[in-house]
JSON list of C-alpha atoms and ligand atoms in Angstrom, two decimals:
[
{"chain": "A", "resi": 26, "resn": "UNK", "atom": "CA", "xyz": [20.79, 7.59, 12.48]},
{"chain": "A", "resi": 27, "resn": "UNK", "atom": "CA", "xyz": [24.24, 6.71, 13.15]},
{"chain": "A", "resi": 28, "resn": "UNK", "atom": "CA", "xyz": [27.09, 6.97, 11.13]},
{"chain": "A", "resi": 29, "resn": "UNK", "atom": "CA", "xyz": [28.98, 4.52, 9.60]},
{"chain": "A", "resi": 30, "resn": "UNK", "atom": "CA", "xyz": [26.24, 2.04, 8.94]},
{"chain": "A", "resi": 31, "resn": "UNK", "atom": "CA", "xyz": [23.61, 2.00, 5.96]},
{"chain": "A", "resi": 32, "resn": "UNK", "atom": "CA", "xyz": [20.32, 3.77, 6.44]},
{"chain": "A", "resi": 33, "resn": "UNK", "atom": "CA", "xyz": [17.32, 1.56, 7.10]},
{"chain": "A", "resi": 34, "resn": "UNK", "atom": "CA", "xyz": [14.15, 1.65, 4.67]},
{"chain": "A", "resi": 35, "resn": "UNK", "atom": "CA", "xyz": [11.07, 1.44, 6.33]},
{"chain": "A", "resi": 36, "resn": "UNK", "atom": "CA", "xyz": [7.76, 0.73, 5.19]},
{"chain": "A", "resi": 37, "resn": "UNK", "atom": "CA", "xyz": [4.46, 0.61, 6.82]},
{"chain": "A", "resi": 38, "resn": "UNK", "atom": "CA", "xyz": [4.62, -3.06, 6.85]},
{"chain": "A", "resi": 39, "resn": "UNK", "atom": "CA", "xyz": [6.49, -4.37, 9.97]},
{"chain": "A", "resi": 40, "resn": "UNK", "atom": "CA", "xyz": [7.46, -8.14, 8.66]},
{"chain": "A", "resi": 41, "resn": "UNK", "atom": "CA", "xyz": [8.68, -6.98, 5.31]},
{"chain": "A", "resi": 42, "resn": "UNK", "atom": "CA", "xyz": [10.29, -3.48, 6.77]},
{"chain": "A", "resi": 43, "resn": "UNK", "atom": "CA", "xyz": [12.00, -6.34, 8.57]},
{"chain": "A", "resi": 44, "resn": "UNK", "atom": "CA", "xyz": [13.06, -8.33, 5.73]},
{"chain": "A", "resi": 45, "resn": "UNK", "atom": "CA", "xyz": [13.91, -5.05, 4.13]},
{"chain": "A", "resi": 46, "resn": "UNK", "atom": "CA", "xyz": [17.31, -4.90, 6.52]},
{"chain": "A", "resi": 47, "resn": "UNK", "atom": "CA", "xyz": [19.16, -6.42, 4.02]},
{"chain": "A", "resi": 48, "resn": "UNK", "atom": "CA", "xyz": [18.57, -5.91, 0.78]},
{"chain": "A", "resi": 49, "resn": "UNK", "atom": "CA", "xyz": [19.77, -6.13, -2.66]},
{"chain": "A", "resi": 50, "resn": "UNK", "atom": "CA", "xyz": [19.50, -9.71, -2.09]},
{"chain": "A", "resi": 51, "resn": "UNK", "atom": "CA", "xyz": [20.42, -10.96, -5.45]},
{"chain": "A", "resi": 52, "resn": "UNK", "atom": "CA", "xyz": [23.00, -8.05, -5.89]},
{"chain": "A", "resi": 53, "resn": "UNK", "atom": "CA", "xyz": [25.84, -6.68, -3.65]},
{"chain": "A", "resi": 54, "resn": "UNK", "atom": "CA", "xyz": [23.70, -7.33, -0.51]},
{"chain": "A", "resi": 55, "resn": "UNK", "atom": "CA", "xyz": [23.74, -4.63, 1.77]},
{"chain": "A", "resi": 56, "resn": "UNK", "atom": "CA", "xyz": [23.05, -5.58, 6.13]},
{"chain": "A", "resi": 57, "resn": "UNK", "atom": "CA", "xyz": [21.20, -3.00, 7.54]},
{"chain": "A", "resi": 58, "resn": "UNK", "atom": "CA", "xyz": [21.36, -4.46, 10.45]},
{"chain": "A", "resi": 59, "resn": "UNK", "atom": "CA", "xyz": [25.39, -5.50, 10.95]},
{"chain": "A", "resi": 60, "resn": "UNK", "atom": "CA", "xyz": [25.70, -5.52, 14.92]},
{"chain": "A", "resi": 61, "resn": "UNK", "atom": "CA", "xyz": [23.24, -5.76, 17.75]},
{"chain": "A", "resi": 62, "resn": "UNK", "atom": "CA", "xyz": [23.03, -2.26, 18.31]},
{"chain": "A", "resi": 63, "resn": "UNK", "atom": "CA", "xyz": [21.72, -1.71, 15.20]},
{"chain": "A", "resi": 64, "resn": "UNK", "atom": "CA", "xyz": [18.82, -4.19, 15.40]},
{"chain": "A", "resi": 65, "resn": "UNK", "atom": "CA", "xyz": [18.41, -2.12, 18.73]},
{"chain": "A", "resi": 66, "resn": "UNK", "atom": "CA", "xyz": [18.09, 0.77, 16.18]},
{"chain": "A", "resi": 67, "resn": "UNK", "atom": "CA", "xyz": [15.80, -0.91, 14.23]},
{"chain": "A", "resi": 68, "resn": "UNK", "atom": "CA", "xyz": [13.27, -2.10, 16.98]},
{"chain": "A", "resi": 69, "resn": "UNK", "atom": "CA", "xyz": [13.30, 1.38, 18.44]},
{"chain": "A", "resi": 70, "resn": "UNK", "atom": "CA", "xyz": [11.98, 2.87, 15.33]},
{"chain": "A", "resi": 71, "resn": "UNK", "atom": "CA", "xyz": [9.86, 0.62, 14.58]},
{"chain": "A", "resi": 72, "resn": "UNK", "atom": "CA", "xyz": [7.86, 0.56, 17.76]},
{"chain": "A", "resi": 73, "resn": "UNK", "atom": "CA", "xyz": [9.29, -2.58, 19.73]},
{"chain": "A", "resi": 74, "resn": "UNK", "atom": "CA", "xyz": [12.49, -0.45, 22.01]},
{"chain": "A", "resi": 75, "resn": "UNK", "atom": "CA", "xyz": [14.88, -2.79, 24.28]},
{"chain": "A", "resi": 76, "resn": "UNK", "atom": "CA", "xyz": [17.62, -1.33, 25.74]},
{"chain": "A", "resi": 77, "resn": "UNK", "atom": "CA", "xyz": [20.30, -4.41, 24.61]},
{"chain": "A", "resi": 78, "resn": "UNK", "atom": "CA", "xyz": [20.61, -6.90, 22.27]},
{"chain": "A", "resi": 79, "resn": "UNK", "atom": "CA", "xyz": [23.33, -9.57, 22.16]},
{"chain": "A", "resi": 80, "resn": "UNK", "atom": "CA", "xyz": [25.45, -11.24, 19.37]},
{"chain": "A", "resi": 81, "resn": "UNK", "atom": "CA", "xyz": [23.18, -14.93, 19.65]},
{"chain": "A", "resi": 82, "resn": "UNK", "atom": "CA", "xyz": [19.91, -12.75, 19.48]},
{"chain": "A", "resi": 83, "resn": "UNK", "atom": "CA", "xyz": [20.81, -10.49, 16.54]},
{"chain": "A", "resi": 84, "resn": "UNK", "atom": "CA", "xyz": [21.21, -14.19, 14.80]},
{"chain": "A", "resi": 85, "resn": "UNK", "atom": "CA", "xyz": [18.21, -15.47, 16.23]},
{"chain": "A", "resi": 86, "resn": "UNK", "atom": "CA", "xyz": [17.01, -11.92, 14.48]},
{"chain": "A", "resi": 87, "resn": "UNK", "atom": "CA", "xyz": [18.52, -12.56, 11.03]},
{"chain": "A", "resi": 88, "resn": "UNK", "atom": "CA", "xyz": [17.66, -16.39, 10.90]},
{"chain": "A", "resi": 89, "resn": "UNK", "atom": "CA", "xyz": [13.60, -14.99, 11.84]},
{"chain": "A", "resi": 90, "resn": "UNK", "atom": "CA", "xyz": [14.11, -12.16, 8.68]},
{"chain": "A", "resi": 91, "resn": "UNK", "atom": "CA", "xyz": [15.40, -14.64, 6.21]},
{"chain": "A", "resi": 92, "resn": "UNK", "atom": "CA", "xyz": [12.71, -17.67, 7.32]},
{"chain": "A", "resi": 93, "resn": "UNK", "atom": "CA", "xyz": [10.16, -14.62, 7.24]},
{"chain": "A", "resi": 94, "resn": "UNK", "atom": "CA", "xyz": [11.39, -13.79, 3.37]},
{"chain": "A", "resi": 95, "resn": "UNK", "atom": "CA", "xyz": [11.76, -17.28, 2.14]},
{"chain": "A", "resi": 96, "resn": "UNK", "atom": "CA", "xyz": [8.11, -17.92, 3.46]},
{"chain": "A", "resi": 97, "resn": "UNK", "atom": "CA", "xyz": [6.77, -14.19, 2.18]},
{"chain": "A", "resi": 98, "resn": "UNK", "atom": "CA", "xyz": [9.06, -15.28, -1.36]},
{"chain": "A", "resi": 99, "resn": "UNK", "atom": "CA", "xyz": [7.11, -18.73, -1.71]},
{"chain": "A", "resi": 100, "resn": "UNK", "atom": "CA", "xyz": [3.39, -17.29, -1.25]},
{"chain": "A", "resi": 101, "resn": "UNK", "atom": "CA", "xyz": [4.39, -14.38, -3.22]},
{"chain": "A", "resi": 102, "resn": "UNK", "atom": "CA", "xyz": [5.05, -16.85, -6.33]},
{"chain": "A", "resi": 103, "resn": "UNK", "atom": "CA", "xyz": [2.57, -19.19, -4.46]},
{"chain": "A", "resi": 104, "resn": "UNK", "atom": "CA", "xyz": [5.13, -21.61, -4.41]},
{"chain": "A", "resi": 105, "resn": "UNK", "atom": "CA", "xyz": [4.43, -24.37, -1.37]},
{"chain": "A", "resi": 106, "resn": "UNK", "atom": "CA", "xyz": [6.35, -22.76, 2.08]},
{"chain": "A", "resi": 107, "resn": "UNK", "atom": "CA", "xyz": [9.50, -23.80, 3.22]},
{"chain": "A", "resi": 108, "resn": "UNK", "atom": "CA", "xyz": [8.91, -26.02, 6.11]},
{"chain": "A", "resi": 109, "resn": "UNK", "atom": "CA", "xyz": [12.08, -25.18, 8.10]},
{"chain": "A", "resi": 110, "resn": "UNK", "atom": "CA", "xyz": [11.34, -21.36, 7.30]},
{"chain": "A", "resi": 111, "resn": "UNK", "atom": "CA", "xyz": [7.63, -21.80, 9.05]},
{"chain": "A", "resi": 112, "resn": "UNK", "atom": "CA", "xyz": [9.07, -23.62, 12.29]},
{"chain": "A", "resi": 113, "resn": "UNK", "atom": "CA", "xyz": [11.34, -20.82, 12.39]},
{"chain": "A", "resi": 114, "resn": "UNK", "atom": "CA", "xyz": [8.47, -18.31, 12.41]},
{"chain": "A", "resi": 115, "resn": "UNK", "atom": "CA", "xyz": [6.44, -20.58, 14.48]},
{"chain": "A", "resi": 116, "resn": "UNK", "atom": "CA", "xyz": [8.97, -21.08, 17.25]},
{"chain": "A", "resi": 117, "resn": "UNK", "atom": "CA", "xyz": [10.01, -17.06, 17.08]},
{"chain": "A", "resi": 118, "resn": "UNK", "atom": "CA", "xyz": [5.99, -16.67, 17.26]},
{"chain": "A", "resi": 119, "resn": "UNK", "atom": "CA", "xyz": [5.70, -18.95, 20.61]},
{"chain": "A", "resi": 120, "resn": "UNK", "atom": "CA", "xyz": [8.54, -17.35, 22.47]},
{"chain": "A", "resi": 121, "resn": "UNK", "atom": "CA", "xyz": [7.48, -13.88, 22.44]},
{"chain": "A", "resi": 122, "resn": "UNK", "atom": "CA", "xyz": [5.26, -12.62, 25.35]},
{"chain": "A", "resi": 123, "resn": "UNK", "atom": "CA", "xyz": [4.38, -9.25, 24.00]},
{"chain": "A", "resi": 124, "resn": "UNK", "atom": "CA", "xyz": [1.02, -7.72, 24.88]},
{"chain": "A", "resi": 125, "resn": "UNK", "atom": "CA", "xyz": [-0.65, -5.45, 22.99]},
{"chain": "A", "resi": 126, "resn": "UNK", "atom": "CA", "xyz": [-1.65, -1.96, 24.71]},
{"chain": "A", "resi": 127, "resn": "UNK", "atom": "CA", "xyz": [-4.35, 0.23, 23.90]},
{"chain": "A", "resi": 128, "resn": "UNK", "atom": "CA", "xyz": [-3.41, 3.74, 24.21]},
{"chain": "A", "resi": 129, "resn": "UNK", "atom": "CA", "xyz": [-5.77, 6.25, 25.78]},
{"chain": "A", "resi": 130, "resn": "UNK", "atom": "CA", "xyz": [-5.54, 7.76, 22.04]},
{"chain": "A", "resi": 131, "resn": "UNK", "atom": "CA", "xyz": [-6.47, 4.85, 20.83]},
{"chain": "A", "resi": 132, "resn": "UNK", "atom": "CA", "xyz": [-3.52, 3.57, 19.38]},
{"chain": "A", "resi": 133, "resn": "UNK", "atom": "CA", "xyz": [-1.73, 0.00, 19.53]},
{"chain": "A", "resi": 134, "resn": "UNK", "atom": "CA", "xyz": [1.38, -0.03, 21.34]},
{"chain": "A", "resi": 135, "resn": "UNK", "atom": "CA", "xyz": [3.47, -3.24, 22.59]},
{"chain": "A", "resi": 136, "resn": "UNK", "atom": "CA", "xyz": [5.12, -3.91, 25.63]},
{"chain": "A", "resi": 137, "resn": "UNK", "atom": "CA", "xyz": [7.57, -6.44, 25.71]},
{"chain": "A", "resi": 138, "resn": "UNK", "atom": "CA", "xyz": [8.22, -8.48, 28.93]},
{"chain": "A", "resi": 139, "resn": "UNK", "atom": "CA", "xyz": [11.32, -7.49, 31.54]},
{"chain": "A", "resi": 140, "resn": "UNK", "atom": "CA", "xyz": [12.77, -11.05, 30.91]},
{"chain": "A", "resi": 141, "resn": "UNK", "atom": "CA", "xyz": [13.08, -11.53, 27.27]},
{"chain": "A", "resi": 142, "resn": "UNK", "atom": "CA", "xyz": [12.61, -8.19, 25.30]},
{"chain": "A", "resi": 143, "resn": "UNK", "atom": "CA", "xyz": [14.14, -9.13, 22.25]},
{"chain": "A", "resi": 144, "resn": "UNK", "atom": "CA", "xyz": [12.43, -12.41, 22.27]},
{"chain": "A", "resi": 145, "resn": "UNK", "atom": "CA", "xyz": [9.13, -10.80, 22.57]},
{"chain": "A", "resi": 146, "resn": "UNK", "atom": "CA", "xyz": [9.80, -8.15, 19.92]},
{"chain": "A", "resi": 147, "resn": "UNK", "atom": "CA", "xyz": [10.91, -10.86, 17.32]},
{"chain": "A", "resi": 148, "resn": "UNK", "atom": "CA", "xyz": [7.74, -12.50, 18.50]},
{"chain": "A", "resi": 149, "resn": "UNK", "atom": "CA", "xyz": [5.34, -9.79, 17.36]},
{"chain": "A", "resi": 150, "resn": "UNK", "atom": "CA", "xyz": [7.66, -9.58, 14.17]},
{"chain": "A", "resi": 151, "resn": "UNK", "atom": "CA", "xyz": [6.46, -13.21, 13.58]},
{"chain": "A", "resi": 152, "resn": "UNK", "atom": "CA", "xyz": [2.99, -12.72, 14.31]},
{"chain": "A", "resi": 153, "resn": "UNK", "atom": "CA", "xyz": [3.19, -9.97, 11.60]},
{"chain": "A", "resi": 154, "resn": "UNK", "atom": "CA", "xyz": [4.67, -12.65, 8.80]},
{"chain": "A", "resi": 155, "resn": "UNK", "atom": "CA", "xyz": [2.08, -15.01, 9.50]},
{"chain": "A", "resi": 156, "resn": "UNK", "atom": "CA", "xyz": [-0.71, -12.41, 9.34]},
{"chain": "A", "resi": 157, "resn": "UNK", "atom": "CA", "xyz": [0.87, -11.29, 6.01]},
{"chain": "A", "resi": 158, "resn": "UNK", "atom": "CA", "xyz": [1.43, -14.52, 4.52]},
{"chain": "A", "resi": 159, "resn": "UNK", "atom": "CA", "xyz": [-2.10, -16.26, 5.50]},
{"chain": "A", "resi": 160, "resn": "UNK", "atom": "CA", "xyz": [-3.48, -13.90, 3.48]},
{"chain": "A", "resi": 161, "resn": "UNK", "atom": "CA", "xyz": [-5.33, -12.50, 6.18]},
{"chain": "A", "resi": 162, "resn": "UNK", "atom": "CA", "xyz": [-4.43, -8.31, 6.16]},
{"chain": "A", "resi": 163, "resn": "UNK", "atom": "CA", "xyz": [-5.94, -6.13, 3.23]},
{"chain": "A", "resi": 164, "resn": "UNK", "atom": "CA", "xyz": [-3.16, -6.42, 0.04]},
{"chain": "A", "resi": 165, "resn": "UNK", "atom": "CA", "xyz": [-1.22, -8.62, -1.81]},
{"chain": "A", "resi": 166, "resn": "UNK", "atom": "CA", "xyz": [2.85, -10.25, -1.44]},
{"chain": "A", "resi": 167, "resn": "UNK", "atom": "CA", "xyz": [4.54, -9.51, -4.46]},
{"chain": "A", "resi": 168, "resn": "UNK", "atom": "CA", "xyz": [8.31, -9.51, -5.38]},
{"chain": "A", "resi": 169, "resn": "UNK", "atom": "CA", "xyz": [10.34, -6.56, -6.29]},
{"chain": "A", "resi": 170, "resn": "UNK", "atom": "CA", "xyz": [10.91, -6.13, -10.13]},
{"chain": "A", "resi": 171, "resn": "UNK", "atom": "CA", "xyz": [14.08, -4.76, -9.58]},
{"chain": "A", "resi": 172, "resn": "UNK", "atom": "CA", "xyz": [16.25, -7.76, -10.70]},
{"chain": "A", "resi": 173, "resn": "UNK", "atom": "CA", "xyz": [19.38, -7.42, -8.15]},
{"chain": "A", "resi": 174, "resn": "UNK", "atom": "CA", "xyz": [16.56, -6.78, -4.95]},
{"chain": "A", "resi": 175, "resn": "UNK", "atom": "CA", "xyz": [13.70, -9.11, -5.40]},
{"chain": "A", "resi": 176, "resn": "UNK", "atom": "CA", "xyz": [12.48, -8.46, -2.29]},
{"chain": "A", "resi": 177, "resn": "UNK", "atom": "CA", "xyz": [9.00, -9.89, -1.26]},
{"chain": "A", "resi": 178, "resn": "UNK", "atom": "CA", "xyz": [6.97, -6.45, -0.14]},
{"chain": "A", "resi": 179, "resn": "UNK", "atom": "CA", "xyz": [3.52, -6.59, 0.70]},
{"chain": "A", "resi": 180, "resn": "UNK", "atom": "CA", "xyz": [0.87, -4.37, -2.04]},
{"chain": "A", "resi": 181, "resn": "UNK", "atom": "CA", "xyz": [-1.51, -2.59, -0.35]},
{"chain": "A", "resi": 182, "resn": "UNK", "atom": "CA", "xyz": [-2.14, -0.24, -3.23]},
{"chain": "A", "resi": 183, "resn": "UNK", "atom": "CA", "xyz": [-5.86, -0.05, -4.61]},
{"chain": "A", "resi": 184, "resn": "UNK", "atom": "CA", "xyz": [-5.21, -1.84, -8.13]},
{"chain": "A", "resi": 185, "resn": "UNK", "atom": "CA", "xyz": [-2.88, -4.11, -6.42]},
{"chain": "A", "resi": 186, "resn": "UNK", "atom": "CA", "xyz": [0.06, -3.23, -9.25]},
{"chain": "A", "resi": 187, "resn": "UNK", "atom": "CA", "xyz": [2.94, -2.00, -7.41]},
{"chain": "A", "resi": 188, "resn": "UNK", "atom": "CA", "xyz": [6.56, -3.36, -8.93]},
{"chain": "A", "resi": 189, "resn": "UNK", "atom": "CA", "xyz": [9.09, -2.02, -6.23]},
{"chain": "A", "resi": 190, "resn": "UNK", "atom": "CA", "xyz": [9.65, -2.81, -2.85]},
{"chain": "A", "resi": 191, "resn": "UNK", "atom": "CA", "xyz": [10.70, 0.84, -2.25]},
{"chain": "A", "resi": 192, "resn": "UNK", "atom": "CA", "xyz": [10.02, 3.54, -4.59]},
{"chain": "A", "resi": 193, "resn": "UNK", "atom": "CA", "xyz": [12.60, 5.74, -3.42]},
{"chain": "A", "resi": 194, "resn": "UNK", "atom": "CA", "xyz": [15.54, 3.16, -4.01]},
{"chain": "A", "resi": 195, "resn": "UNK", "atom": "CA", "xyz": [14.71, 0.26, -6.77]},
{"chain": "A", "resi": 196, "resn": "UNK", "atom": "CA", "xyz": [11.61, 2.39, -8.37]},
{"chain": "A", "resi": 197, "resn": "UNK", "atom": "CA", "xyz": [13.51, 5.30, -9.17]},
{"chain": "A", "resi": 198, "resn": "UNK", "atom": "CA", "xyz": [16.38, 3.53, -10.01]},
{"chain": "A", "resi": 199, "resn": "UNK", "atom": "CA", "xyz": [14.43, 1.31, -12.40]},
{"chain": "A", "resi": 200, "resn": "UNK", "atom": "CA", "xyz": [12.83, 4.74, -13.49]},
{"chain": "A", "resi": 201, "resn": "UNK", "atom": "CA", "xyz": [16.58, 6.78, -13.87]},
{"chain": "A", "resi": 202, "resn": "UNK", "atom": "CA", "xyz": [17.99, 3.51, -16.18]},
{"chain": "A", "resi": 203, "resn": "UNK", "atom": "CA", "xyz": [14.90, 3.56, -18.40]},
{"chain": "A", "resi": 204, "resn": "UNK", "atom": "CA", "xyz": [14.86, 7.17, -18.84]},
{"chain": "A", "resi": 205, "resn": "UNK", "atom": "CA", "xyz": [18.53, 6.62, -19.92]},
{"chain": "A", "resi": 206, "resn": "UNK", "atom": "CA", "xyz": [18.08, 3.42, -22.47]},
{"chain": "A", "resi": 207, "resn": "UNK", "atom": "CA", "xyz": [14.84, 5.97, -23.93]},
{"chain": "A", "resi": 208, "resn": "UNK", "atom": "CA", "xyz": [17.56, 9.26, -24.47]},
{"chain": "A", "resi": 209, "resn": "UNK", "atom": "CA", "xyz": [19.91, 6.58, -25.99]},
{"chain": "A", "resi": 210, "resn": "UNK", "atom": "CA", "xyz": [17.35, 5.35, -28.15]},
{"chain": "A", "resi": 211, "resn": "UNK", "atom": "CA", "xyz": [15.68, 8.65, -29.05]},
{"chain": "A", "resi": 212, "resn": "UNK", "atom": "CA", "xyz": [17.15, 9.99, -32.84]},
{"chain": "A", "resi": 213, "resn": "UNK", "atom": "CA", "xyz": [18.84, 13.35, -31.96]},
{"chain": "A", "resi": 214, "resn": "UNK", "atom": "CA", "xyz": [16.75, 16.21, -33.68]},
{"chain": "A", "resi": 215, "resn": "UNK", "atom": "CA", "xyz": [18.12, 17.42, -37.03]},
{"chain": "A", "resi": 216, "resn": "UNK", "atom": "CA", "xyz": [20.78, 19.99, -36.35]},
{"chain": "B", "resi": 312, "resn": "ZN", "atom": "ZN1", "xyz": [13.37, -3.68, -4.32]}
]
């Protein structure tokens, strides 16, 4: 990881992992992804590498993660979708010309076209969101209960009852406060 910029959270999901670069959302909003390098970052770890990224496709990137969590947001709540968020996604969708590989391990890899990398990564990014949000992958979209995040994570958890988007940032945080409000509560023990 580099320096200077914030960490990023991933999760096994890719379209909400990417919707997880900024969070805190209805807090102080933190951008995990503040210059093209670091979306560069974040496609290298998450299994879509390019080697550059400019300033107009890093929007192109942010304006595909927030259409991808005000879609994810509305079917979490199943709320009726945005329509300019889905012809974002669409559009992101139709312009990537990623194939997908079989490994000789039997893995999935992509491999994004000479021409238009970042296109094609954003591409399978959108694929992911509408897979996610048609309801078609094993689990459920549900929004963080942590009141500044909110996020929209998908639940792939067997009873289908997770609250956080991350348990290692809002669920122990949630968890650290109400441990807190209980010792404040709790009488002190006769001295
Ligand atoms: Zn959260």
């Amino acid at each position: 990881m580099r320096a200077g910029f914030p960490d990023f959270r991933l999760g096994n999901v890719l379209a909400t992992s990417f919707t997880g670069t900024l969070s805190e959302r209805h807090g102080d909003a933190v951008e995990r992804i503040p210059t093209p390098q670091r979306l560069v970052d974040w496609l290298a770890v998450s299994g879509l590498a390019v080697d550059s990224c400019t300033t107009a496709q890093l929007d192109l990137a942010r304006e595909l993660r927030e259409s991808i969590h005000a879609a994810a947001t509305a079917a979490a709540i199943q709320d009726a979708l945005p329509a300019a968020a889905v012809r974002v996604i669409n559009d992101r969708s139709a312009q990537g010309r990623a194939a997908a590989i079989l490994t000789p391990e039997g893995k999935r890899r992509w491999r994004l076209s000479s021409a238009s990398p970042v296109e094609d990564a954003l591409g399978v990014i959108a694929a992911d969101a509408i897979s996610v949000i048609a309801g078609e992958r094993d689990g459920k979209l549900a929004l963080c209960a942590s009141p500044t995040c909110q996020a929209a994570f998908f639940d792939t958890s067997q009873s289908r009852t997770r609250r956080w988007c991350d348990m290692n940032t809002c669920g122990n945080r949630q968890k650290k406060a109400r441990f807190h409000a209980n010792q404040r509560r709790s009488p002190r023990s006769a001295e």
